[in-house]
Amino acid sequence: TVPTSKALEYAPERPPFEVDPEAADCPTPDDYTRTGYDRGHMAPNYLIATRYGKVAQRETFLMSNIVPQTPELNRGPWRILEQIVADDLTAQGVELWVITGPVPAEKTTYIKRGKARIPKGFFKIIAAVKDGKLRAIGLYKIFKDR
């Protein structure tokens, strides 16, 4: 669940992306360079930093938390949705769960050296309990060319 109170008012400066030493054959940050894809966080930097602090924020920059994401999605609706969850929904004092992940493509395609699979799309499920009532929404973004 996502805490309603903030550990930090603002997310600290973004740390560098790092290979996860516990993930076998983990992509490197350089694998994304000049590919046309962003390094898309699954566990979002801002929410984790402001609710759990700097140490937890650094863990969101491990490459095991990163999936190739189009800039249009990552810098647009995905970012806005993450901010709504982090700022608006948590401020309502609801018990909140967020589940996020990539949707695998039928044909496996990788960026650069074959370590990061390009997904067909992404999903996000947001569930909240307030006054004993469960409310949930699921979002599913599929890319037409995948």
mmCIF file of C-alpha atoms in Angstrom:
data_model
loop_
_atom_site.group_PDB
_atom_site.id
_atom_site.type_symbol
_atom_site.label_atom_id
_atom_site.label_comp_id
_atom_site.label_asym_id
_atom_site.label_seq_id
_atom_site.Cartn_x
_atom_site.Cartn_y
_atom_site.Cartn_z
ATOM 1 C CA THR A 1 0.000 0.000 0.000
ATOM 2 C CA VAL A 2 1.078 3.597 -0.575
ATOM 3 C CA PRO A 3 1.503 5.754 2.552
ATOM 4 C CA THR A 4 -0.710 8.845 2.734
ATOM 5 C CA SER A 5 1.918 10.925 4.531
ATOM 6 C CA LYS A 6 5.065 12.156 2.837
ATOM 7 C CA ALA A 7 8.568 11.245 3.992
ATOM 8 C CA LEU A 8 9.924 14.082 1.818
ATOM 9 C CA GLU A 9 8.037 17.074 0.438
ATOM 10 C CA TYR A 10 9.960 17.028 -2.856
ATOM 11 C CA ALA A 11 11.790 14.267 -4.676
ATOM 12 C CA PRO A 12 15.542 14.744 -4.358
ATOM 13 C CA GLU A 13 17.722 15.143 -7.426
ATOM 14 C CA ARG A 14 17.492 12.122 -9.676
ATOM 15 C CA PRO A 15 20.256 9.613 -9.020
ATOM 16 C CA PRO A 16 21.996 7.888 -11.941
ATOM 17 C CA PHE A 17 20.566 4.688 -13.390
ATOM 18 C CA GLU A 18 22.518 1.621 -12.253
ATOM 19 C CA VAL A 19 22.712 -2.054 -13.158
ATOM 20 C CA ASP A 20 20.985 -4.191 -10.537
ATOM 21 C CA PRO A 21 23.669 -6.531 -9.172
ATOM 22 C CA GLU A 22 20.967 -9.014 -8.117
ATOM 23 C CA ALA A 23 19.342 -9.287 -11.564
ATOM 24 C CA ALA A 24 20.900 -11.750 -14.000
ATOM 25 C CA ASP A 25 21.870 -10.291 -17.380
ATOM 26 C CA CYS A 26 20.463 -6.896 -16.437
ATOM 27 C CA PRO A 27 20.422 -4.159 -19.100
ATOM 28 C CA THR A 28 22.777 -1.234 -18.619
ATOM 29 C CA PRO A 29 21.750 2.420 -18.762
ATOM 30 C CA ASP A 30 23.779 2.738 -21.983
ATOM 31 C CA ASP A 31 21.647 0.050 -23.649
ATOM 32 C CA TYR A 32 18.939 2.717 -24.026
ATOM 33 C CA THR A 33 21.180 5.411 -25.513
ATOM 34 C CA ARG A 34 20.072 6.519 -28.995
ATOM 35 C CA THR A 35 17.336 3.850 -29.237
ATOM 36 C CA GLY A 36 14.348 6.210 -29.296
ATOM 37 C CA TYR A 37 13.078 4.726 -26.020
ATOM 38 C CA ASP A 38 13.012 6.257 -22.553
ATOM 39 C CA ARG A 39 14.058 4.396 -19.450
ATOM 40 C CA GLY A 40 10.517 3.937 -18.095
ATOM 41 C CA HIS A 41 10.126 3.389 -14.349
ATOM 42 C CA MET A 42 7.677 0.717 -13.233
ATOM 43 C CA ALA A 43 7.861 1.787 -9.562
ATOM 44 C CA PRO A 44 7.743 5.582 -10.025
ATOM 45 C CA ASN A 45 10.600 7.766 -8.814
ATOM 46 C CA TYR A 46 8.530 10.686 -7.484
ATOM 47 C CA LEU A 47 6.015 8.644 -5.501
ATOM 48 C CA ILE A 48 8.658 6.363 -3.994
ATOM 49 C CA ALA A 49 10.954 9.292 -3.122
ATOM 50 C CA THR A 50 8.282 11.427 -1.475
ATOM 51 C CA ARG A 51 6.636 8.546 0.422
ATOM 52 C CA TYR A 52 9.623 6.318 1.305
ATOM 53 C CA GLY A 53 12.691 8.609 1.137
ATOM 54 C CA LYS A 54 16.037 8.858 -0.652
ATOM 55 C CA VAL A 55 17.235 5.289 -0.133
ATOM 56 C CA ALA A 56 14.062 3.857 -1.669
ATOM 57 C CA GLN A 57 14.238 6.428 -4.477
ATOM 58 C CA ARG A 58 17.712 5.190 -5.451
ATOM 59 C CA GLU A 59 16.294 1.684 -5.818
ATOM 60 C CA THR A 60 13.832 2.929 -8.450
ATOM 61 C CA PHE A 61 16.873 3.764 -10.588
ATOM 62 C CA LEU A 62 18.046 0.151 -10.713
ATOM 63 C CA MET A 63 17.727 -1.092 -14.277
ATOM 64 C CA SER A 64 15.595 -4.036 -13.078
ATOM 65 C CA ASN A 65 12.835 -1.427 -12.485
ATOM 66 C CA ILE A 66 13.146 -0.014 -16.006
ATOM 67 C CA VAL A 67 11.348 -0.990 -19.222
ATOM 68 C CA PRO A 68 11.650 0.591 -22.702
ATOM 69 C CA GLN A 69 8.908 3.193 -22.971
ATOM 70 C CA THR A 70 8.095 5.592 -25.789
ATOM 71 C CA PRO A 71 8.842 9.222 -24.902
ATOM 72 C CA GLU A 72 5.253 10.170 -25.824
ATOM 73 C CA LEU A 73 3.867 7.856 -23.136
ATOM 74 C CA ASN A 74 6.607 8.216 -20.520
ATOM 75 C CA ARG A 75 6.755 12.025 -20.558
ATOM 76 C CA GLY A 76 3.032 12.532 -21.148
ATOM 77 C CA PRO A 77 0.063 10.556 -19.828
ATOM 78 C CA TRP A 78 2.163 8.058 -17.828
ATOM 79 C CA ARG A 79 3.917 10.870 -15.925
ATOM 80 C CA ILE A 80 0.642 12.715 -15.333
ATOM 81 C CA LEU A 81 -1.040 9.559 -14.034
ATOM 82 C CA GLU A 82 1.887 8.895 -11.666
ATOM 83 C CA GLN A 83 1.609 12.467 -10.325
ATOM 84 C CA ILE A 84 -2.155 12.097 -9.785
ATOM 85 C CA VAL A 85 -1.584 8.900 -7.807
ATOM 86 C CA ALA A 86 1.280 10.411 -5.793
ATOM 87 C CA ASP A 87 -0.264 13.794 -5.025
ATOM 88 C CA ASP A 88 -4.045 13.615 -5.381
ATOM 89 C CA LEU A 89 -5.042 10.072 -4.459
ATOM 90 C CA THR A 90 -2.656 9.697 -1.515
ATOM 91 C CA ALA A 91 -3.835 13.043 -0.099
ATOM 92 C CA GLN A 92 -7.379 11.651 0.160
ATOM 93 C CA GLY A 93 -6.305 9.325 2.961
ATOM 94 C CA VAL A 94 -7.378 6.161 1.174
ATOM 95 C CA GLU A 95 -5.723 2.776 1.412
ATOM 96 C CA LEU A 96 -4.132 2.604 -2.024
ATOM 97 C CA TRP A 97 -2.514 -0.098 -4.155
ATOM 98 C CA VAL A 98 -0.866 0.433 -7.533
ATOM 99 C CA ILE A 99 0.173 -2.462 -9.775
ATOM 100 C CA THR A 100 2.106 -1.634 -12.939
ATOM 101 C CA GLY A 101 3.821 -3.637 -15.645
ATOM 102 C CA PRO A 102 4.660 -4.164 -19.294
ATOM 103 C CA VAL A 103 2.498 -6.164 -21.706
ATOM 104 C CA PRO A 104 4.773 -8.524 -23.661
ATOM 105 C CA ALA A 105 4.687 -8.331 -27.448
ATOM 106 C CA GLU A 106 3.841 -11.420 -29.504
ATOM 107 C CA LYS A 107 7.125 -11.044 -31.385
ATOM 108 C CA THR A 108 10.113 -10.541 -29.100
ATOM 109 C CA THR A 109 12.122 -7.451 -29.998
ATOM 110 C CA TYR A 110 14.976 -5.997 -27.984
ATOM 111 C CA ILE A 111 16.757 -2.682 -27.795
ATOM 112 C CA LYS A 112 20.472 -2.699 -28.623
ATOM 113 C CA ARG A 113 22.304 -5.674 -27.130
ATOM 114 C CA GLY A 114 19.278 -7.869 -26.547
ATOM 115 C CA LYS A 115 18.755 -7.396 -22.811
ATOM 116 C CA ALA A 116 15.661 -5.177 -22.630
ATOM 117 C CA ARG A 117 12.497 -6.422 -24.356
ATOM 118 C CA ILE A 118 10.337 -3.828 -26.048
ATOM 119 C CA PRO A 119 6.810 -4.333 -24.714
ATOM 120 C CA LYS A 120 3.575 -4.250 -26.687
ATOM 121 C CA GLY A 121 2.198 -1.822 -24.113
ATOM 122 C CA PHE A 122 1.688 -1.207 -20.411
ATOM 123 C CA PHE A 123 -0.954 -1.737 -17.755
ATOM 124 C CA LYS A 124 -1.684 -0.048 -14.469
ATOM 125 C CA ILE A 125 -4.242 -1.068 -11.861
ATOM 126 C CA ILE A 126 -5.138 1.439 -9.160
ATOM 127 C CA ALA A 127 -7.250 0.200 -6.262
ATOM 128 C CA ALA A 128 -8.364 2.216 -3.237
ATOM 129 C CA VAL A 129 -10.406 1.481 -0.137
ATOM 130 C CA LYS A 130 -12.221 4.366 1.526
ATOM 131 C CA ASP A 131 -14.975 4.059 4.110
ATOM 132 C CA GLY A 132 -14.930 0.295 3.587
ATOM 133 C CA LYS A 133 -15.638 0.570 -0.148
ATOM 134 C CA LEU A 134 -13.269 -0.700 -2.829
ATOM 135 C CA ARG A 135 -12.804 1.402 -5.950
ATOM 136 C CA ALA A 136 -10.538 0.275 -8.757
ATOM 137 C CA ILE A 137 -9.570 1.241 -12.279
ATOM 138 C CA GLY A 138 -7.425 -0.539 -14.810
ATOM 139 C CA LEU A 139 -5.578 1.148 -17.642
ATOM 140 C CA TYR A 140 -4.147 -0.640 -20.633
ATOM 141 C CA LYS A 141 -2.074 1.089 -23.335
ATOM 142 C CA ILE A 142 -1.195 -0.936 -26.410
ATOM 143 C CA PHE A 143 1.040 0.405 -29.169
ATOM 144 C CA LYS A 144 -0.381 -0.121 -32.664
ATOM 145 C CA ASP A 145 2.976 -1.027 -34.231
ATOM 146 C CA ARG A 146 3.846 -3.672 -31.619
#
